[in-house]
XYZ file of C-alpha atoms in Angstrom:
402
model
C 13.045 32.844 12.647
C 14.245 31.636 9.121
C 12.029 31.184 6.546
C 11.019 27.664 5.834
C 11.906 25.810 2.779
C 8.909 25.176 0.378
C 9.746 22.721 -2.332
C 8.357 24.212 -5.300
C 9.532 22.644 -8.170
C 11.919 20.406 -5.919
C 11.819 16.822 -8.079
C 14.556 15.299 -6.492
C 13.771 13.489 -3.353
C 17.178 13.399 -1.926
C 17.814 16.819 -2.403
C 14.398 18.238 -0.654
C 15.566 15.367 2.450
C 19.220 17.027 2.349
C 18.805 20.433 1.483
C 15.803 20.834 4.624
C 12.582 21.269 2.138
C 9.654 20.451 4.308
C 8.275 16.843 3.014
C 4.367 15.563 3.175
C 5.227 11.899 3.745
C 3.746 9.694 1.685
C 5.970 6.578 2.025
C 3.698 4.872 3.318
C 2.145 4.696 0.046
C 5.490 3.916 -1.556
C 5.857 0.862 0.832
C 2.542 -0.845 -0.385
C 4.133 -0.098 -3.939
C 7.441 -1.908 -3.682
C 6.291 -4.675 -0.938
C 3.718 -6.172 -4.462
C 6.087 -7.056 -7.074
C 3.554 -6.029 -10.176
C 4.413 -3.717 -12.644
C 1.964 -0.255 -12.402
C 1.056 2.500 -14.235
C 0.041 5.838 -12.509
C -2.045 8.538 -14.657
C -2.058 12.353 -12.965
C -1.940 15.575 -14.400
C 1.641 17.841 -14.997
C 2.566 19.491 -12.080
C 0.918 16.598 -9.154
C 4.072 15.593 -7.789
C 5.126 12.112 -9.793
C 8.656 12.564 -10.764
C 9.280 13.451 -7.014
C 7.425 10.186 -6.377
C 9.411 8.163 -8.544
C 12.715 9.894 -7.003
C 11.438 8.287 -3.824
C 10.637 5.029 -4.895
C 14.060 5.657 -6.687
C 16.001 6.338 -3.218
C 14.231 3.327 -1.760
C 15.332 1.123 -4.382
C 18.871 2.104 -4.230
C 19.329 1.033 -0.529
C 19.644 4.902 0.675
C 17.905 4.153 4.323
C 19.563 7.658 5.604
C 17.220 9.517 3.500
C 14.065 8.073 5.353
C 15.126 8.451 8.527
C 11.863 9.634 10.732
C 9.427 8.773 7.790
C 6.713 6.214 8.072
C 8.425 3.864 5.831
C 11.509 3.602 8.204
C 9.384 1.991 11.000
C 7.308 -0.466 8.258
C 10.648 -1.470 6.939
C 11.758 -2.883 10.943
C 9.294 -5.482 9.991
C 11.226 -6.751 6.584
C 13.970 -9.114 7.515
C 16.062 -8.099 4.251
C 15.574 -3.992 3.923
C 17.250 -1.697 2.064
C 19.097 -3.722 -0.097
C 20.680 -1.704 -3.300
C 18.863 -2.273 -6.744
C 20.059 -1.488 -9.903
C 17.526 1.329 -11.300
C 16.719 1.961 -15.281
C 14.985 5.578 -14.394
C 13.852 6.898 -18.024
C 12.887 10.893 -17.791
C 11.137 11.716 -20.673
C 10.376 15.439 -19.274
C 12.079 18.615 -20.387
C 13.124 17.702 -24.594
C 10.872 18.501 -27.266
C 9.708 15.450 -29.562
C 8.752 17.524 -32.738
C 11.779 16.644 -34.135
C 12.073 13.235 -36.247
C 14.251 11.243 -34.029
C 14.132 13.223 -30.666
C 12.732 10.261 -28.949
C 15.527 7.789 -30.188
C 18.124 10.168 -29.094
C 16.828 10.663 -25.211
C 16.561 6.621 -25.088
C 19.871 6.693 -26.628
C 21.547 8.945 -23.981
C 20.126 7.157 -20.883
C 21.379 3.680 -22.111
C 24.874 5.578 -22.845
C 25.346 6.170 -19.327
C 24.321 2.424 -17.844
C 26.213 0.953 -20.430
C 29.326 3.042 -19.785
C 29.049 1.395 -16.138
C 28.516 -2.447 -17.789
C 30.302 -2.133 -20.740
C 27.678 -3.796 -22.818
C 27.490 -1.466 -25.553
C 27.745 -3.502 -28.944
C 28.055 -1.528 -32.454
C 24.719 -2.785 -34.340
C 22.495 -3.224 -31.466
C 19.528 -1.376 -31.752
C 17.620 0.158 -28.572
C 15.561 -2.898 -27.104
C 18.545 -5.167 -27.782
C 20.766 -2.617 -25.652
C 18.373 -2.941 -22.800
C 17.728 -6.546 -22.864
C 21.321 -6.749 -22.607
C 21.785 -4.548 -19.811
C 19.079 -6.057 -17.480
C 20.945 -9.258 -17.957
C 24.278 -8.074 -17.317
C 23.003 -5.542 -14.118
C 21.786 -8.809 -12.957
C 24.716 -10.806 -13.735
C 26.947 -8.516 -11.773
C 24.440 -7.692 -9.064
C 22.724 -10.942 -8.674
C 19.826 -8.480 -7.876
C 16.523 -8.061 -10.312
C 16.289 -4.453 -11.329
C 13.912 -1.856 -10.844
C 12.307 0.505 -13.692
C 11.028 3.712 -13.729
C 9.726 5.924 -16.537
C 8.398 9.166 -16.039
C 6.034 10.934 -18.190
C 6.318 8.220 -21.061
C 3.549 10.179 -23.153
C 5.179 13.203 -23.359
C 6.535 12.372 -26.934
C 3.080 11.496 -28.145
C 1.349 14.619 -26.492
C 4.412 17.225 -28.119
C 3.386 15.387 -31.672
C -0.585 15.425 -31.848
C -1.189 17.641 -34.057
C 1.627 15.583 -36.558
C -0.090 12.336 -37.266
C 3.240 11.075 -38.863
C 5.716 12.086 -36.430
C 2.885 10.211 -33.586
C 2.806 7.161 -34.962
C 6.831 7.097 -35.630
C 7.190 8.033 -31.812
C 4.607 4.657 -31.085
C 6.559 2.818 -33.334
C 9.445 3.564 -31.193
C 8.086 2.403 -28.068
C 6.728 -0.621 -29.351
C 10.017 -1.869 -30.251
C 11.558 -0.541 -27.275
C 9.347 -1.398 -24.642
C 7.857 -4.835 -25.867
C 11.361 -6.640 -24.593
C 10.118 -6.318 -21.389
C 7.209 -9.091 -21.826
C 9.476 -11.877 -21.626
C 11.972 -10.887 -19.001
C 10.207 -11.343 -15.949
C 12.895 -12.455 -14.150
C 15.459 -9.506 -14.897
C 12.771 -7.185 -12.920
C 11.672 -6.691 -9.718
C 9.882 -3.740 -10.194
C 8.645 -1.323 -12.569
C 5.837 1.735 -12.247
C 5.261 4.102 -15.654
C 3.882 7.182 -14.932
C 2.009 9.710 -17.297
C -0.533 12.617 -17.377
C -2.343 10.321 -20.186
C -3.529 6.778 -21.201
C -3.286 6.360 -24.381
C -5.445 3.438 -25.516
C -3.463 1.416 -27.933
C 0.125 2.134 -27.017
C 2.388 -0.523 -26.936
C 3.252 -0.064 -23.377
C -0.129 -1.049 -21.931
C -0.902 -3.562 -25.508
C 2.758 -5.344 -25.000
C 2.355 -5.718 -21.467
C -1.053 -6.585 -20.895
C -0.024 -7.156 -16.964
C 0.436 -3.830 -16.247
C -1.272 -2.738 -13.363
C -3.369 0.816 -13.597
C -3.915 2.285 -10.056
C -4.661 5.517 -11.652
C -8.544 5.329 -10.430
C -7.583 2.904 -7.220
C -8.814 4.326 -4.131
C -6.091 2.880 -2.117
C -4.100 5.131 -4.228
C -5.789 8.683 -4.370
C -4.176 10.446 -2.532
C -0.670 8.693 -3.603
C 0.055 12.576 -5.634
C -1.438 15.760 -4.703
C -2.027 17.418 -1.050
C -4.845 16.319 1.441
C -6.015 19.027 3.715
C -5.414 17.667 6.650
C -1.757 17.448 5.216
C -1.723 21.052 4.323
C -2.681 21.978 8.133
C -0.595 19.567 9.327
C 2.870 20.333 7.458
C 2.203 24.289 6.528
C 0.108 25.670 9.058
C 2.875 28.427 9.362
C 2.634 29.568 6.438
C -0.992 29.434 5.875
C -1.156 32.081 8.929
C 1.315 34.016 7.255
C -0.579 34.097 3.982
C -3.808 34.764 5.740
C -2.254 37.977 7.674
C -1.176 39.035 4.261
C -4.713 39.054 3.247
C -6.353 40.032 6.906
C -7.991 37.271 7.496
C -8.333 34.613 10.102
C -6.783 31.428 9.473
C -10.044 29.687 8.781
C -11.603 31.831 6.179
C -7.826 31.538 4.210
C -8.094 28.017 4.157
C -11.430 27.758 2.519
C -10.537 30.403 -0.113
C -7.393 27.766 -0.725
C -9.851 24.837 -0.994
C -11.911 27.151 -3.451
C -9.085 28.284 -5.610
C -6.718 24.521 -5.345
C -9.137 21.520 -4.279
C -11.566 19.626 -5.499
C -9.267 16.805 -7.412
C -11.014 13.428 -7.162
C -9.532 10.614 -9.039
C -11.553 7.349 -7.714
C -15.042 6.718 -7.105
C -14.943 7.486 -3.283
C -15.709 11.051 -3.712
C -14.671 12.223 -0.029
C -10.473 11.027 -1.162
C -9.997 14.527 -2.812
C -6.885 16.676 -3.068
C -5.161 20.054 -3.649
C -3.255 20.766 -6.236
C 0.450 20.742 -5.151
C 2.064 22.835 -7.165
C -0.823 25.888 -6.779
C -0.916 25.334 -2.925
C 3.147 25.442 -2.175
C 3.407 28.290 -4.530
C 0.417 30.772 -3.297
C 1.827 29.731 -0.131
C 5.351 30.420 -0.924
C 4.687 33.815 -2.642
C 2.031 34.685 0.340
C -0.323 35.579 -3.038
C -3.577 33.540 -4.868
C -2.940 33.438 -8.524
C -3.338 30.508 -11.643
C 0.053 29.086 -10.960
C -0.246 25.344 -12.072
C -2.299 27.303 -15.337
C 0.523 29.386 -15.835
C 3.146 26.688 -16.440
C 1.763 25.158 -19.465
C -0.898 26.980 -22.026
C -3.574 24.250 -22.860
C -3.492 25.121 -26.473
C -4.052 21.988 -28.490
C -7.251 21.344 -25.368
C -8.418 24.966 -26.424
C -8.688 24.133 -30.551
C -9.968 20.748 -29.739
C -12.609 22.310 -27.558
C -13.593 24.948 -30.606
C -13.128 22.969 -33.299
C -15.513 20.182 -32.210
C -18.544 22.619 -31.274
C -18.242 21.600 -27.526
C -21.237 23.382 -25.466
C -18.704 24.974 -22.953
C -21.412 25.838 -21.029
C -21.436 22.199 -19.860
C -18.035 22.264 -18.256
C -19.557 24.068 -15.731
C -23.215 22.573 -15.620
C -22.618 18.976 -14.602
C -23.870 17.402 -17.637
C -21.081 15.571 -18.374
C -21.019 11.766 -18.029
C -18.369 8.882 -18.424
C -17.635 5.197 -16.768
C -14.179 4.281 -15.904
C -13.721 2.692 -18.719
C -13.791 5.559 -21.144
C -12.007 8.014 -18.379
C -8.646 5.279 -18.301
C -8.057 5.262 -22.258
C -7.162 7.940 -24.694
C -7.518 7.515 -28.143
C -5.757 10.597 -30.249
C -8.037 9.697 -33.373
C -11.411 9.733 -31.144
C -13.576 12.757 -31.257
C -14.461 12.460 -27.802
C -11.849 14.568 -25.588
C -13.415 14.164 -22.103
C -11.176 11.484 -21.062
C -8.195 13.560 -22.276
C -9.552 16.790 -20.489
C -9.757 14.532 -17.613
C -6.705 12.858 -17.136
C -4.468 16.714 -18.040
C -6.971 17.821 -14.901
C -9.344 20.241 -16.326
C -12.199 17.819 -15.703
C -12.077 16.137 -12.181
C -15.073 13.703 -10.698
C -17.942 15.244 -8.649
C -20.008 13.083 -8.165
C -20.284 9.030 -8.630
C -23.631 7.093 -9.402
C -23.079 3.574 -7.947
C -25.988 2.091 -9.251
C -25.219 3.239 -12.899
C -21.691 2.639 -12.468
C -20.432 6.506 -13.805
C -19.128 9.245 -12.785
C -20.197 12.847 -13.198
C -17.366 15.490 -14.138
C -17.021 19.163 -13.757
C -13.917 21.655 -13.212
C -12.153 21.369 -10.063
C -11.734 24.555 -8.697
C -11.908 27.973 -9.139
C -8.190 28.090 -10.590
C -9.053 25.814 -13.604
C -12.541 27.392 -14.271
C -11.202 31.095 -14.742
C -8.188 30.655 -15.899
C -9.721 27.902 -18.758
C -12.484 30.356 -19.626
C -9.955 33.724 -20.130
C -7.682 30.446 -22.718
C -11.164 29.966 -24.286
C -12.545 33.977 -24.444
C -9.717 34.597 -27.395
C -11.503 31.427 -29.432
C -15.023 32.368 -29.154
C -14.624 36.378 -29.014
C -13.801 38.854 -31.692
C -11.389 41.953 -30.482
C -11.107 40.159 -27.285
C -9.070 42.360 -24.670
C -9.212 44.577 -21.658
C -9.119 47.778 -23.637
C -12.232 46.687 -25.585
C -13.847 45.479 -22.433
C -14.601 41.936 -23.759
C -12.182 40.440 -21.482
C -13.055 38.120 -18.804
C -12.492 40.025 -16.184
C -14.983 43.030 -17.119
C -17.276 40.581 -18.129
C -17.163 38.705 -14.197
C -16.972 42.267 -13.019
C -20.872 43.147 -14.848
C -21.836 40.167 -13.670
């Protein structure tokens, strides 16, 4: 039998539906999205699976119903008496370019509008960026007579690249107040929008400029809108979980729990049972029938390790469940404020374990085993003189005399 297609790193959503990658439906989800007209904001951490949510919503928007065929959101669309009508969609990827360079953020603005207003021909020598969009939402819906749909993905990703360069930040917020702030008063050139990050930061223009943008980043309806459920592992890979569990000689049962040990544990609301796997970890043990620290692996945390020394954080309470913080504090990031929980939240190295109604907070600790070793062998080099295997202060000898 041929080996099934795992979509590891797959962020196009018509590609993984053409090219036979296995899909975990969550259109439903999607379908509650589009059906309220609101303009959202999504936090999760790298690697949970947004941009291939946006590339869905993107599909949907665009009127491609071929793509959805046998997916939930194909039998809740019988029910809409005008589906899959095409939209015109801004989709703004600020993924993949590096921002540490004075007018890096300009430029990738720049080269999206290129290409919608080589399809208008709006362009107008002078403009500067928010005029150029303004001008293209009216035109799309001139020509259209449609409303049009945004989509940004990873918007912080030019503030995270420039933390440590105070100047360079504040340019890059500079930019997107200018850009972003002529959406406020054009309502009725958009039918949709959603902005997705891994951060909030409190006091960017985006959430400031339009103060009604919806955050479903804690929503419970939501939780399980990015990342894998269990019963969705089973469900869609229970193939390959066998396969990875004769690889390892054990039953079935016992190779799912050392999964939920190494990959779950994600909780992003206060309903503490709506937890999730991380994606990318899951599809990739399972892919290369091995365990390892594969979401770790595709991004050092280095500016989260100096933060963590250079403050005098008691590590020892990552682990200990001392750790304490309301919703309010978790949704907003401030890059001046010397309290980093929220950020070490929201890049998931802190998840929710446990959630005090009465109080109103929420208690936070690592997620899994993944995020716990893999942080503490980031942090050993910090903290520990001649770290390394051959001089056995290492974190590996160091689990191994414990």
């Amino acid at each position: 039998m041929a080996e099934r297609k795992l979509p590891v790193g797959i962020q196009s959503f018509e590609k993984l539906i053409t090219e036979g990658f296995i899909y975990v439906d969550k259109t439903d989800h999607i379908y509650r999205l589009v059906h309220n007209n609101v303009p959202y904001f999504l936090c999760r951490p790298r690697r949970f699976g947004k941009s291939l949510l946006l590339s869905t919503i993107k599909a949907y928007w665009e009127g491609k119903k071929e793509l959805f065929s046998g997916l939930k959101i194909a039998d809740m669309e019988k029910e809409n008496p005008d589906p899959w009508r095409e939209y015109q969609v801004f989709y703004f990827d600020f993924n993949g370019a590096d921002y540490r360079a004075g007018d890096a953020l300009e430029g990738t603005i720049d080269f999206h509008l290129r290409n919608w207003e080589n399809k208008y021909g709006t362009f107008r020598e002078g403009d500067n960026l928010a005029e150029r969009f303004q001008l293209l939402l009216k035109k799309a819906y001139e020509v259209t007579g449609l409303r049009s749909v945004i989509l940004v993905d990873e918007y912080d990703k030019p503030l995270l690249d420039t933390l440590d360069d105070p100047e360079l930040k504040e340019h890059n917020r500079a930019v997107f107040k200018s850009f972003f702030s002529v959406l406020k008063g054009l309502d009725e050139y958009i039918q949709f929008s959603l902005i997705t990050g891994v951060t909030k930061f409190d006091k960017v223009s985006i959430f400031s400029d339009l103060n009604n943008l919806e955050d479903i980043s804690a929503d419970s309806d939501y939780a399980n809108v990015c990342g894998l459920t269990e019963d969705e592992i089973t469900t869609n890979f229970g193939i390959e979980l066998n396969t990875l569990a004769e690889q390892y000689g054990v039953g079935a049962q016992e190779c799912l729990m050392r999964l939920k040990r190494m990959y779950d544990g994600y909780c992003f609301s206060s309903d503490t049972h709506l937890k999730v796997y991380n994606p990318y970890s899951v599809l990739t043990a399972l892919k290369k029938r091995k365990f390892g620290a594969y979401w770790f692996e595709t991004g050092t945390p280095s500016f989260l390790v100096k933060k963590l020394k250079d403050s005098c954080f008691d590590v020892k309470r990552l682990t200990d469940k001392t750790i304490y913080a309301n919703e309010r504090l978790l949704a907003d990031y401030r890059a001046d404020s010397a309290d980093f929980v929220p950020l070490l939240y929201q890049t998931g190295y802190l998840t929710i374990i446990d959630y005090d109604k009465t109080g109103e907070f929420y208690t936070l600790g690592l997620p899994n085993e993944e995020v716990e070793y893999a942080l503490m062998e980031s942090l050993m080099p910090e903290y520990v003189s001649d770290y390394g295997a051959g001089t056995g202060k290492d974190i590996l000898t160091l689990r191994r005399y414990v």
